[in-house]
XYZ file of N, CA and C in Angstrom:
861
model
N 260.762 10.925 98.738
C 259.774 11.012 97.662
C 259.373 9.610 97.239
N 258.061 9.381 97.084
C 257.569 8.055 96.726
C 258.004 7.694 95.308
N 258.448 6.440 95.152
C 258.886 5.980 93.838
C 257.707 5.905 92.890
N 257.883 6.398 91.660
C 256.825 6.356 90.667
C 256.904 5.058 89.879
N 255.737 4.465 89.664
C 255.664 3.230 88.882
C 254.858 3.486 87.616
N 255.222 2.821 86.519
C 254.493 3.044 85.262
C 253.098 2.427 85.282
N 252.257 2.921 84.373
C 250.909 2.384 84.172
C 250.918 1.505 82.919
N 250.084 0.485 82.941
C 249.936 -0.418 81.798
C 248.551 -0.218 81.208
N 248.493 0.093 79.911
C 247.221 0.206 79.198
C 247.037 -0.987 78.290
N 245.823 -1.547 78.261
C 245.539 -2.743 77.468
C 244.274 -2.554 76.644
N 244.289 -3.085 75.420
C 243.067 -3.210 74.635
C 243.169 -4.480 73.791
N 242.018 -4.983 73.372
C 241.961 -6.267 72.671
C 241.124 -6.126 71.403
N 241.649 -6.647 70.302
C 240.904 -6.714 69.061
C 241.112 -8.097 68.458
N 240.013 -8.844 68.379
C 240.048 -10.198 67.826
C 241.060 -11.048 68.599
N 242.149 -11.488 67.953
C 243.123 -12.355 68.632
C 244.382 -11.597 69.058
N 244.326 -10.257 69.043
C 245.513 -9.465 69.355
C 245.332 -8.678 70.646
N 246.346 -8.710 71.477
C 246.414 -7.925 72.703
C 247.407 -6.798 72.460
N 246.966 -5.575 72.607
C 247.839 -4.406 72.456
C 248.098 -3.809 73.830
N 249.343 -3.426 74.061
C 249.686 -2.883 75.373
C 250.626 -1.690 75.228
N 250.582 -0.838 76.223
C 251.482 0.313 76.266
C 251.854 0.578 77.714
N 253.087 0.985 77.922
C 253.602 1.282 79.258
C 254.153 2.706 79.232
N 253.710 3.526 80.167
C 254.173 4.912 80.162
C 255.531 5.059 80.848
N 256.149 6.184 80.620
C 257.385 6.557 81.300
C 257.000 7.538 82.405
N 257.049 7.129 83.676
C 256.584 8.007 84.758
C 257.345 9.322 84.866
N 258.543 9.359 84.312
C 259.358 10.581 84.416
C 259.078 11.579 83.298
N 258.307 11.149 82.277
C 258.025 12.020 81.135
C 256.587 11.807 80.675
N 255.688 12.771 80.899
C 254.265 12.572 80.634
C 253.922 12.353 79.167
N 254.798 12.751 78.249
C 254.512 12.607 76.828
C 255.274 11.437 76.188
N 255.833 10.558 77.036
C 256.658 9.486 76.481
C 256.195 8.120 76.984
N 256.306 7.124 76.102
C 255.988 5.747 76.465
C 257.265 4.917 76.490
N 257.347 4.056 77.493
C 258.500 3.161 77.594
C 258.381 1.996 76.621
N 257.112 1.647 76.280
C 256.920 0.484 75.422
C 255.529 0.507 74.807
N 255.444 0.149 73.528
C 254.171 -0.109 72.852
C 254.327 -1.467 72.176
N 253.390 -2.370 72.401
C 253.574 -3.706 71.856
C 252.271 -4.402 71.522
N 252.427 -5.548 70.864
C 251.290 -6.367 70.454
C 251.641 -7.827 70.683
N 250.680 -8.581 71.172
C 250.882 -10.010 71.395
C 249.749 -10.752 70.698
N 250.106 -11.689 69.815
C 249.110 -12.457 69.057
C 248.800 -13.783 69.743
N 247.508 -14.093 69.818
C 247.050 -15.391 70.308
C 246.374 -16.136 69.157
N 246.145 -17.423 69.337
C 245.475 -18.196 68.286
C 244.003 -18.425 68.614
N 243.417 -17.479 69.361
C 241.997 -17.544 69.701
C 241.484 -16.120 69.905
N 240.166 -15.964 69.930
C 239.546 -14.658 70.131
C 239.647 -14.273 71.601
N 240.366 -13.194 71.889
C 240.621 -12.804 73.277
C 239.341 -12.359 73.976
N 238.532 -11.551 73.295
C 237.330 -11.039 73.959
C 236.360 -12.159 74.304
N 236.223 -13.135 73.413
C 235.346 -14.273 73.711
C 235.848 -15.016 74.946
N 237.149 -15.155 75.058
C 237.734 -15.822 76.216
C 237.463 -15.042 77.496
N 237.632 -13.720 77.437
C 237.426 -12.901 78.630
C 235.968 -12.859 79.064
N 235.074 -13.164 78.135
C 233.656 -13.215 78.486
C 233.249 -14.587 79.017
N 234.256 -15.447 79.238
C 234.000 -16.670 79.998
C 233.916 -17.957 79.229
N 234.439 -17.989 77.998
C 234.267 -19.184 77.178
C 235.382 -20.217 77.306
N 236.518 -19.853 77.905
C 237.624 -20.814 77.989
C 238.557 -20.462 79.144
N 238.555 -21.291 80.175
C 239.433 -21.060 81.321
C 240.895 -21.272 80.933
N 241.143 -22.254 80.071
C 242.519 -22.545 79.654
C 243.121 -21.366 78.892
N 242.373 -20.794 77.957
C 242.861 -19.645 77.202
C 243.022 -18.426 78.097
N 242.121 -18.295 79.070
C 242.211 -17.165 79.996
C 243.544 -17.180 80.742
N 243.958 -18.349 81.171
C 245.232 -18.451 81.899
C 246.390 -17.970 81.033
N 246.343 -18.267 79.741
C 247.404 -17.834 78.837
C 247.471 -16.313 78.729
N 246.302 -15.663 78.657
C 246.272 -14.200 78.599
C 246.816 -13.608 79.896
N 246.359 -14.153 81.011
C 246.764 -13.615 82.310
C 248.264 -13.789 82.536
N 248.821 -14.907 82.129
C 250.264 -15.121 82.283
C 251.047 -14.087 81.483
N 250.566 -13.765 80.283
C 251.226 -12.750 79.462
C 251.208 -11.394 80.149
N 250.058 -11.023 80.696
C 249.936 -9.736 81.387
C 250.777 -9.729 82.664
N 250.819 -10.851 83.358
C 251.655 -10.944 84.558
C 253.125 -10.696 84.226
N 253.556 -11.156 83.056
C 254.936 -10.916 82.632
C 255.193 -9.423 82.419
N 254.224 -8.739 81.788
C 254.355 -7.285 81.613
C 254.473 -6.605 82.974
N 253.599 -6.994 83.885
C 253.555 -6.364 85.204
C 254.863 -6.551 85.957
N 255.414 -7.750 85.849
C 256.673 -8.025 86.550
C 257.833 -7.274 85.899
N 257.876 -7.278 84.562
C 258.987 -6.638 83.845
C 259.033 -5.136 84.108
N 257.866 -4.493 84.165
C 257.829 -3.032 84.273
C 257.399 -2.547 85.660
N 257.239 -3.467 86.604
C 256.828 -3.131 87.978
C 255.532 -2.309 87.971
N 254.541 -2.858 87.304
C 253.257 -2.176 87.137
C 252.472 -2.182 88.444
N 251.936 -1.027 88.814
C 251.062 -0.900 89.975
C 249.653 -0.453 89.582
N 249.498 0.030 88.356
C 248.201 0.535 87.904
C 247.932 0.009 86.492
N 246.777 -0.601 86.334
C 246.395 -1.216 85.070
C 245.082 -0.598 84.597
N 245.024 -0.177 83.325
C 243.779 0.305 82.730
C 243.455 -0.563 81.518
N 242.216 -1.024 81.441
C 241.788 -1.942 80.393
C 240.607 -1.342 79.644
N 240.656 -1.372 78.314
C 239.529 -0.906 77.509
C 238.398 -1.920 77.590
N 237.237 -1.451 77.994
C 236.065 -2.306 78.092
C 235.457 -2.530 76.702
N 234.393 -3.331 76.648
C 233.702 -3.595 75.384
C 232.384 -2.836 75.343
N 232.150 -2.013 74.328
C 230.883 -1.292 74.253
C 229.670 -2.213 74.293
N 229.785 -3.369 73.633
C 228.637 -4.280 73.548
C 228.284 -4.918 74.887
N 229.151 -4.769 75.882
C 228.866 -5.288 77.216
C 228.445 -4.173 78.169
N 228.115 -3.010 77.602
C 227.729 -1.864 78.420
C 226.443 -1.252 77.876
N 225.822 -0.428 78.678
C 224.660 0.354 78.257
C 225.003 1.832 78.389
N 224.849 2.585 77.296
C 225.117 4.025 77.304
C 223.821 4.762 76.984
N 223.527 5.802 77.712
C 222.326 6.577 77.423
C 222.425 7.967 78.025
N 221.709 8.905 77.427
C 221.578 10.251 77.984
C 220.211 10.370 78.648
N 220.166 10.984 79.814
C 218.895 11.165 80.518
C 218.787 12.625 80.971
N 217.564 13.139 81.075
C 217.395 14.511 81.559
C 217.973 14.679 82.961
N 218.533 15.838 83.229
C 219.148 16.081 84.533
C 218.131 15.970 85.664
N 216.858 16.253 85.390
C 215.840 16.125 86.444
C 215.702 14.677 86.896
N 216.008 13.738 86.012
C 216.022 12.319 86.406
C 217.208 12.051 87.315
N 218.360 12.570 86.926
C 219.571 12.386 87.722
C 219.414 12.977 89.125
N 218.729 14.105 89.218
C 218.594 14.797 90.501
C 217.644 14.096 91.473
N 216.823 13.180 90.968
C 215.844 12.472 91.802
C 216.303 11.019 91.961
N 216.690 10.623 93.166
C 217.251 9.282 93.385
C 216.278 8.172 92.993
N 214.986 8.368 93.258
C 213.993 7.354 92.884
C 213.908 7.204 91.366
N 213.910 8.337 90.665
C 213.851 8.291 89.202
C 215.112 7.653 88.623
N 216.247 7.960 89.229
C 217.503 7.337 88.774
C 217.393 5.822 88.825
N 216.918 5.301 89.951
C 216.820 3.855 90.125
C 215.802 3.245 89.163
N 214.708 3.944 88.918
C 213.707 3.443 87.976
C 214.311 3.289 86.580
N 215.066 4.289 86.153
C 215.700 4.231 84.834
C 216.714 3.088 84.767
N 217.504 2.933 85.805
C 218.503 1.863 85.826
C 217.819 0.498 85.766
N 216.745 0.317 86.519
C 216.031 -0.962 86.529
C 215.412 -1.277 85.175
N 214.906 -0.252 84.501
C 214.327 -0.465 83.172
C 215.408 -0.844 82.168
N 216.499 -0.093 82.181
C 217.571 -0.316 81.210
C 218.289 -1.641 81.424
N 218.376 -2.083 82.667
C 219.110 -3.315 83.001
C 218.148 -4.383 83.518
N 216.980 -4.448 82.937
C 215.943 -5.385 83.366
C 216.461 -6.823 83.370
N 216.199 -7.522 84.476
C 216.612 -8.917 84.585
C 217.960 -9.123 85.233
N 218.677 -8.029 85.508
C 220.003 -8.123 86.144
C 219.887 -7.646 87.588
N 220.434 -8.426 88.492
C 220.389 -8.085 89.918
C 221.061 -6.728 90.144
N 220.370 -5.840 90.863
C 220.877 -4.480 91.074
C 222.264 -4.463 91.701
N 222.575 -5.449 92.560
C 223.880 -5.449 93.214
C 225.025 -5.680 92.222
N 224.707 -6.206 91.021
C 225.727 -6.439 89.998
C 225.827 -5.298 88.996
N 224.983 -4.270 89.157
C 224.961 -3.158 88.202
C 225.819 -2.009 88.730
N 226.733 -1.550 87.882
C 227.595 -0.423 88.247
C 227.228 0.783 87.388
N 226.556 1.791 87.974
C 226.238 3.004 87.209
C 227.311 4.073 87.394
N 227.635 4.769 86.324
C 228.563 5.896 86.386
C 227.968 7.039 85.574
N 227.956 8.228 86.154
C 227.355 9.397 85.517
C 228.440 10.344 85.023
N 228.186 10.956 83.848
C 229.140 11.871 83.242
C 228.443 13.188 82.888
N 229.206 14.269 82.969
C 228.698 15.579 82.575
C 228.711 15.710 81.056
N 227.657 16.299 80.512
C 227.568 16.540 79.078
C 227.691 18.034 78.788
N 227.994 18.357 77.533
C 228.077 19.764 77.136
C 226.718 20.450 77.299
N 225.638 19.701 77.063
C 224.290 20.200 77.326
C 223.964 19.920 78.790
N 223.980 20.945 79.608
C 223.851 20.759 81.049
C 222.459 20.325 81.486
N 221.504 20.284 80.562
C 220.163 19.794 80.899
C 220.097 18.271 80.916
N 221.201 17.633 80.514
C 221.238 16.170 80.452
C 222.475 15.632 81.171
N 222.415 14.362 81.524
C 223.558 13.624 82.056
C 223.740 12.363 81.212
N 224.976 11.912 81.115
C 225.269 10.683 80.374
C 225.482 9.555 81.379
N 224.804 8.434 81.141
C 224.840 7.309 82.069
C 225.496 6.096 81.425
N 226.493 5.561 82.097
C 227.136 4.306 81.721
C 226.713 3.236 82.725
N 226.228 2.112 82.220
C 225.827 0.997 83.074
C 226.605 -0.251 82.685
N 227.127 -0.928 83.695
C 227.835 -2.187 83.472
C 227.246 -3.285 84.343
N 227.212 -4.487 83.786
C 226.926 -5.679 84.569
C 228.286 -6.243 84.987
N 228.622 -6.087 86.248
C 229.952 -6.486 86.717
C 230.237 -7.965 86.484
N 229.201 -8.792 86.507
C 229.414 -10.228 86.289
C 229.888 -10.518 84.873
N 229.335 -9.798 83.888
C 229.701 -10.068 82.497
C 231.144 -9.664 82.200
N 231.668 -8.701 82.966
C 233.040 -8.219 82.743
C 234.003 -8.725 83.815
N 233.603 -9.769 84.516
C 234.434 -10.306 85.596
C 235.790 -10.779 85.090
N 235.807 -11.328 83.859
C 237.065 -11.806 83.298
C 238.076 -10.696 83.106
N 237.610 -9.499 82.740
C 238.500 -8.350 82.575
C 239.127 -7.971 83.919
N 238.310 -7.974 84.971
C 238.806 -7.612 86.297
C 239.806 -8.642 86.817
N 239.596 -9.908 86.496
C 240.494 -10.961 86.981
C 241.896 -10.852 86.376
N 242.007 -10.169 85.238
C 243.320 -10.022 84.611
C 244.281 -9.253 85.503
N 243.721 -8.428 86.368
C 244.561 -7.551 87.189
C 245.395 -8.325 88.196
N 244.835 -9.406 88.723
C 245.559 -10.160 89.738
C 245.877 -9.293 90.933
N 247.143 -9.210 91.303
C 247.548 -8.453 92.495
C 248.013 -7.037 92.170
N 247.637 -6.520 90.982
C 247.948 -5.125 90.677
C 247.255 -4.231 91.701
N 247.921 -3.183 92.114
C 247.361 -2.331 93.165
C 246.008 -1.760 92.778
N 245.897 -1.194 91.581
C 244.635 -0.612 91.141
C 244.368 -0.992 89.688
N 243.092 -1.191 89.375
C 242.682 -1.540 88.014
C 241.446 -0.741 87.651
N 241.445 -0.154 86.457
C 240.291 0.588 85.968
C 239.834 -0.006 84.647
N 238.518 -0.217 84.524
C 237.920 -0.527 83.233
C 237.491 0.796 82.616
N 237.941 1.061 81.399
C 237.673 2.336 80.743
C 236.810 2.093 79.505
N 235.704 2.827 79.414
C 234.844 2.722 78.240
C 235.448 3.472 77.064
N 235.058 3.065 75.853
C 235.698 3.658 74.686
C 235.449 5.159 74.573
N 234.255 5.648 74.936
C 234.028 7.084 74.811
C 234.952 7.891 75.735
N 235.482 7.235 76.784
C 236.408 7.916 77.686
C 237.781 8.127 77.048
N 238.070 7.411 75.956
C 239.329 7.646 75.239
C 239.360 9.091 74.737
N 238.215 9.590 74.278
C 238.141 10.978 73.839
C 238.386 11.957 74.968
N 237.894 11.626 76.170
C 238.139 12.482 77.333
C 239.622 12.495 77.691
N 240.286 11.360 77.515
C 241.720 11.294 77.779
C 242.507 12.032 76.679
N 241.976 12.005 75.451
C 242.606 12.754 74.362
C 242.577 14.249 74.663
N 241.492 14.701 75.255
C 241.396 16.116 75.650
C 242.478 16.445 76.674
N 242.683 15.546 77.637
C 243.744 15.763 78.623
C 245.121 15.749 77.963
N 245.258 14.954 76.921
C 246.551 14.758 76.270
C 246.954 15.952 75.402
N 246.022 16.448 74.574
C 246.407 17.481 73.600
C 245.556 18.746 73.683
N 244.501 18.736 74.491
C 243.622 19.908 74.635
C 243.246 20.481 73.267
N 242.519 19.687 72.458
C 242.279 20.100 71.071
C 241.334 21.282 70.913
N 240.441 21.527 71.890
C 239.472 22.607 71.732
C 238.502 22.290 70.605
N 237.638 23.233 70.258
C 236.715 23.028 69.147
C 235.872 21.780 69.320
N 235.579 21.128 68.204
C 234.754 19.920 68.230
C 235.474 18.782 67.520
N 235.287 17.583 68.016
C 235.866 16.417 67.350
C 235.040 15.180 67.650
N 235.243 14.166 66.823
C 234.556 12.884 66.979
C 235.592 11.776 67.026
N 235.365 10.777 67.868
C 236.220 9.588 67.890
C 235.403 8.400 67.426
N 236.033 7.530 66.651
C 235.374 6.318 66.166
C 236.330 5.155 66.353
N 235.927 4.221 67.197
C 236.723 3.020 67.426
C 236.074 1.857 66.679
N 236.887 1.124 65.935
C 236.386 0.058 65.070
C 236.706 -1.308 65.668
N 235.644 -2.066 65.909
C 235.771 -3.449 66.367
C 235.333 -4.369 65.223
N 235.423 -5.667 65.451
C 235.114 -6.631 64.401
C 233.661 -6.510 63.938
N 232.716 -6.356 64.865
C 231.296 -6.261 64.516
C 230.615 -5.091 65.205
N 231.383 -4.013 65.433
C 230.839 -2.883 66.169
C 231.725 -1.667 65.938
N 231.116 -0.484 65.876
C 231.890 0.746 65.948
C 231.340 1.585 67.099
N 232.247 2.244 67.800
C 231.892 3.109 68.918
C 232.126 4.549 68.492
N 231.128 5.418 68.705
C 231.197 6.801 68.253
C 231.003 7.735 69.448
N 231.846 8.745 69.565
C 231.689 9.741 70.617
C 231.993 11.123 70.050
N 231.239 12.110 70.519
C 231.389 13.482 70.043
C 231.728 14.396 71.213
N 232.607 15.368 70.948
C 233.077 16.278 72.001
C 233.078 17.703 71.468
N 232.792 18.642 72.355
C 232.828 20.045 71.981
C 233.340 20.864 73.155
N 234.332 21.716 72.880
C 234.931 22.599 73.881
C 235.323 21.840 75.154
N 235.929 20.694 74.965
C 236.465 19.934 76.090
C 235.444 19.116 76.859
N 234.210 18.989 76.334
C 233.175 18.230 77.041
C 232.534 17.201 76.113
N 232.071 16.121 76.712
C 231.373 15.082 75.966
C 230.024 15.612 75.501
N 229.728 15.427 74.212
C 228.436 15.845 73.674
C 227.474 14.659 73.578
N 227.999 13.478 73.263
C 227.163 12.288 73.157
C 228.007 11.102 72.741
N 227.501 9.900 72.957
C 228.216 8.693 72.563
C 227.219 7.575 72.310
N 227.572 6.703 71.381
C 226.753 5.536 71.101
C 227.635 4.489 70.431
N 227.088 3.311 70.234
C 227.801 2.310 69.436
C 226.822 1.619 68.506
N 227.345 1.148 67.383
C 226.526 0.506 66.354
C 227.075 -0.899 66.129
N 226.246 -1.900 66.324
C 226.646 -3.270 66.015
C 226.174 -3.627 64.608
N 226.906 -4.499 63.955
C 226.545 -4.886 62.584
C 227.003 -6.311 62.317
N 226.355 -6.952 61.348
C 226.756 -8.287 60.901
C 227.737 -8.202 59.731
N 227.474 -7.281 58.815
C 228.337 -7.063 57.654
C 228.749 -5.602 57.623
N 230.023 -5.338 57.400
C 230.518 -3.961 57.412
C 229.835 -3.108 56.342
N 229.352 -3.750 55.272
C 228.675 -3.005 54.207
C 227.337 -2.429 54.678
N 226.835 -2.903 55.821
C 225.577 -2.379 56.360
C 225.761 -1.051 57.099
N 226.996 -0.648 57.335
C 227.249 0.529 58.169
C 226.621 1.823 57.643
N 226.647 2.107 56.330
C 226.009 3.357 55.879
C 224.538 3.448 56.275
N 223.787 2.377 56.057
C 222.378 2.373 56.441
C 222.222 2.563 57.942
N 223.022 1.837 58.732
C 222.927 1.918 60.189
C 223.344 3.302 60.681
N 224.358 3.890 60.035
C 224.804 5.235 60.422
C 223.670 6.244 60.226
N 223.025 6.198 59.065
C 221.927 7.128 58.787
C 220.763 6.902 59.748
N 220.511 5.656 60.060
C 219.438 5.328 60.994
C 219.703 5.923 62.373
N 220.939 5.794 62.852
C 221.296 6.348 64.165
C 221.317 7.871 64.141
N 221.751 8.456 63.025
C 221.816 9.911 62.920
C 220.431 10.541 63.037
N 219.401 9.828 62.573
C 218.031 10.338 62.691
C 217.607 10.476 64.148
N 218.148 9.612 65.000
C 217.796 9.634 66.421
C 218.751 10.492 67.249
N 220.000 10.611 66.799
C 221.033 11.314 67.562
C 221.598 12.432 66.698
N 221.094 13.631 66.884
C 221.465 14.751 66.012
C 222.949 15.083 66.073
N 223.592 14.832 67.225
C 225.005 15.189 67.355
C 225.890 14.400 66.383
N 225.414 13.205 65.938
C 226.216 12.416 64.999
C 226.378 13.132 63.663
N 225.376 13.939 63.303
C 225.451 14.682 62.053
C 225.925 16.107 62.234
N 226.399 16.431 63.430
C 226.860 17.782 63.717
C 228.221 18.081 63.115
N 228.673 19.311 63.308
C 229.972 19.727 62.781
C 231.094 19.197 63.657
N 232.083 18.582 63.028
C 233.254 18.074 63.742
C 234.501 18.506 62.980
N 235.316 19.300 63.632
C 236.528 19.790 62.987
C 237.535 18.662 62.754
N 237.544 17.695 63.677
C 238.461 16.552 63.569
C 237.673 15.260 63.799
N 237.994 14.234 63.019
C 237.402 12.905 63.195
C 238.560 11.924 63.334
N 238.700 11.353 64.525
C 239.801 10.445 64.817
C 239.290 9.008 64.760
N 239.934 8.185 63.928
C 239.489 6.807 63.729
C 240.617 5.860 64.139
N 240.261 4.817 64.856
C 241.268 3.877 65.340
C 240.623 2.514 65.558
N 241.449 1.526 65.882
C 240.938 0.187 66.129
C 241.173 -0.747 64.962
N 240.393 -1.812 64.928
C 240.547 -2.878 63.942
C 239.879 -2.489 62.619
N 240.576 -2.700 61.493
C 240.026 -2.405 60.158
C 239.559 -0.960 60.031
N 240.310 -0.041 60.637
C 239.924 1.368 60.608
C 239.890 1.905 59.174
N 240.822 1.462 58.333
C 240.862 1.953 56.950
C 239.567 1.620 56.225
N 239.063 0.403 56.421
C 237.835 -0.016 55.736
C 236.630 0.794 56.206
N 236.563 1.053 57.501
C 235.451 1.842 58.045
C 235.495 3.267 57.487
N 236.695 3.850 57.417
C 236.834 5.195 56.836
C 236.343 5.203 55.392
N 236.758 4.210 54.629
C 236.393 4.121 53.218
C 234.878 4.057 53.031
N 234.200 3.330 53.916
C 232.760 3.133 53.785
C 231.959 4.324 54.303
N 232.411 4.933 55.405
C 231.606 5.958 56.071
C 232.020 7.398 55.768
N 233.171 7.598 55.151
C 233.636 8.965 54.890
C 232.580 9.831 54.187
N 231.821 9.313 53.211
C 230.815 10.155 52.546
C 229.714 10.650 53.486
N 229.580 10.048 54.650
C 228.507 10.410 55.576
C 228.993 11.327 56.705
N 230.277 11.677 56.671
C 230.834 12.544 57.699
C 230.929 13.981 57.207
N 231.047 14.882 58.135
C 231.131 16.312 57.848
C 232.288 16.587 56.880
N 231.960 17.228 55.751
C 232.977 17.506 54.725
C 234.103 18.392 55.249
N 233.773 19.241 56.226
C 234.778 20.185 56.733
C 235.729 19.524 57.737
N 235.390 18.343 58.193
C 236.212 17.684 59.209
C 237.427 16.992 58.619
N 238.531 17.066 59.338
C 239.752 16.361 58.941
C 239.730 14.961 59.525
N 239.829 13.957 58.669
C 239.789 12.556 59.115
C 241.223 12.086 59.366
N 241.464 11.593 60.570
C 242.807 11.148 60.943
C 242.756 9.720 61.442
N 243.451 8.822 60.741
C 243.635 7.461 61.234
C 244.842 7.482 62.155
N 244.668 7.058 63.394
C 245.699 7.257 64.419
C 246.796 6.192 64.312
N 247.577 6.287 63.244
C 248.508 5.214 62.921
C 249.979 5.607 62.975
N 250.297 6.789 63.512
C 251.698 7.169 63.688
C 251.875 7.862 65.034
N 253.088 7.832 65.544
C 253.384 8.521 66.799
C 253.168 10.022 66.659
N 253.456 10.556 65.483
C 253.280 11.993 65.266
C 251.809 12.382 65.396
N 250.917 11.584 64.801
C 249.486 11.869 64.881
C 248.988 11.736 66.325
N 249.523 10.754 67.038
C 249.111 10.523 68.421
C 249.774 11.536 69.360
N 250.807 12.216 68.851
C 251.528 13.246 69.618
C 252.144 12.635 70.880
N 252.885 11.580 70.641
C 253.537 10.862 71.744
C 254.964 10.529 71.333
N 255.825 10.355 72.310
C 257.216 9.978 72.053
C 257.443 8.538 72.501
N 258.283 7.840 71.776
C 258.695 6.485 72.147
C 260.017 6.200 71.470
N 260.820 5.350 72.104
C 262.147 5.053 71.546
C 262.033 4.360 70.196
N 261.073 3.442 70.077
C 260.853 2.759 68.802
C 260.004 3.659 67.908
N 260.399 3.803 66.666
C 259.674 4.674 65.730
C 258.803 3.886 64.751
N 259.109 2.621 64.530
C 258.320 1.791 63.615
C 257.873 0.532 64.347
N 256.733 0.004 63.891
C 256.131 -1.140 64.583
C 255.638 -2.162 63.568
N 255.664 -3.412 63.972
C 255.235 -4.503 63.096
C 253.759 -4.814 63.221
N 252.971 -3.842 63.641
C 251.527 -3.998 63.762
C 250.895 -2.642 63.497
N 249.589 -2.626 63.355
C 248.885 -1.379 63.069
C 248.776 -0.539 64.337
N 249.420 0.612 64.326
C 249.473 1.446 65.525
C 248.088 1.974 65.905
N 247.197 2.111 64.906
C 245.851 2.597 65.229
C 245.086 1.620 66.123
N 245.462 0.342 66.081
C 244.823 -0.630 66.973
C 245.360 -0.510 68.392
N 246.573 -0.019 68.536
C 247.170 0.163 69.857
C 246.815 1.512 70.465
N 246.159 2.392 69.695
C 245.862 3.744 70.172
C 245.125 3.769 71.510
N 244.074 2.940 71.708
C 243.423 2.970 73.028
C 244.377 2.603 74.164
N 245.213 1.594 73.944
C 246.170 1.199 74.981
C 247.133 2.341 75.300
N 247.536 3.083 74.267
C 248.441 4.226 74.452
C 247.772 5.291 75.311
N 246.520 5.619 75.001
C 245.800 6.622 75.775
C 245.595 6.172 77.226
N 245.405 4.869 77.422
C 245.175 4.357 78.770
C 246.456 4.320 79.590
N 247.589 4.175 78.919
C 248.870 4.132 79.651
C 249.264 5.494 80.180
N 248.883 6.549 79.483
C 249.258 7.900 79.910
C 248.585 8.238 81.239
N 249.364 8.778 82.145
C 248.880 8.955 83.524
C 248.465 10.408 83.749
N 247.223 10.715 83.405
C 246.699 12.063 83.605
C 245.739 12.132 84.789
N 245.566 11.026 85.500
C 244.624 11.013 86.636
C 245.253 11.646 87.872
């Protein structure tokens, strides 16, 4: 029987690297959840601003890989470095139309550097399209080094992994909080309904921006039985946006192992567990 190796999940918020390592022998258990602080902005470094700082991040990840014999690495991508959109299925079905849409959305970027990925939506008349410029995310890929396999995972896919993890049924929304961005995704009966992200300069602008986006995306104002919030400054985002969310929905900040429905030997942590939530979901091996 082939030896099983753990998966490493990574996410970055400001100057903090959050990581999680699964236990290959137990699908609901993690061998480790941790946080590593740097004295610089990790995402800025990964986008190519400092080779010296990049080496420091990579050395840290290499230590994780060696300690836990990692063969599979999953990294949370940045919404602001991606393009998300819904398109009619008739566009998806026509290869020429698909390419026209991609060229319009990614104007000025060489097609060979564009990575399109299509997703099924709950509304079967549409498809959801994720577009990446591979050059802009090259730093994320370089972190893998000699790891056997590496996946970049978009934030809306965390909700898809949550479905695999707990099979919640019904409808729910996920909201990931970054320093100057929130990522929103909606799910119904185990399928993606829609996803978008909102960038902002001041967090106090979020109510206006939320209402503005809701006018264009009806699913944002739809019924959600559960609203899961995680990431950086999640408490502040909840405080500001709660009045604009469905009154019937239960708001859950993913800050305990019980809420995340996961087991780990350590029960308390010296960092905000809601910031490590994406890394935890990425470490779990449901593929």
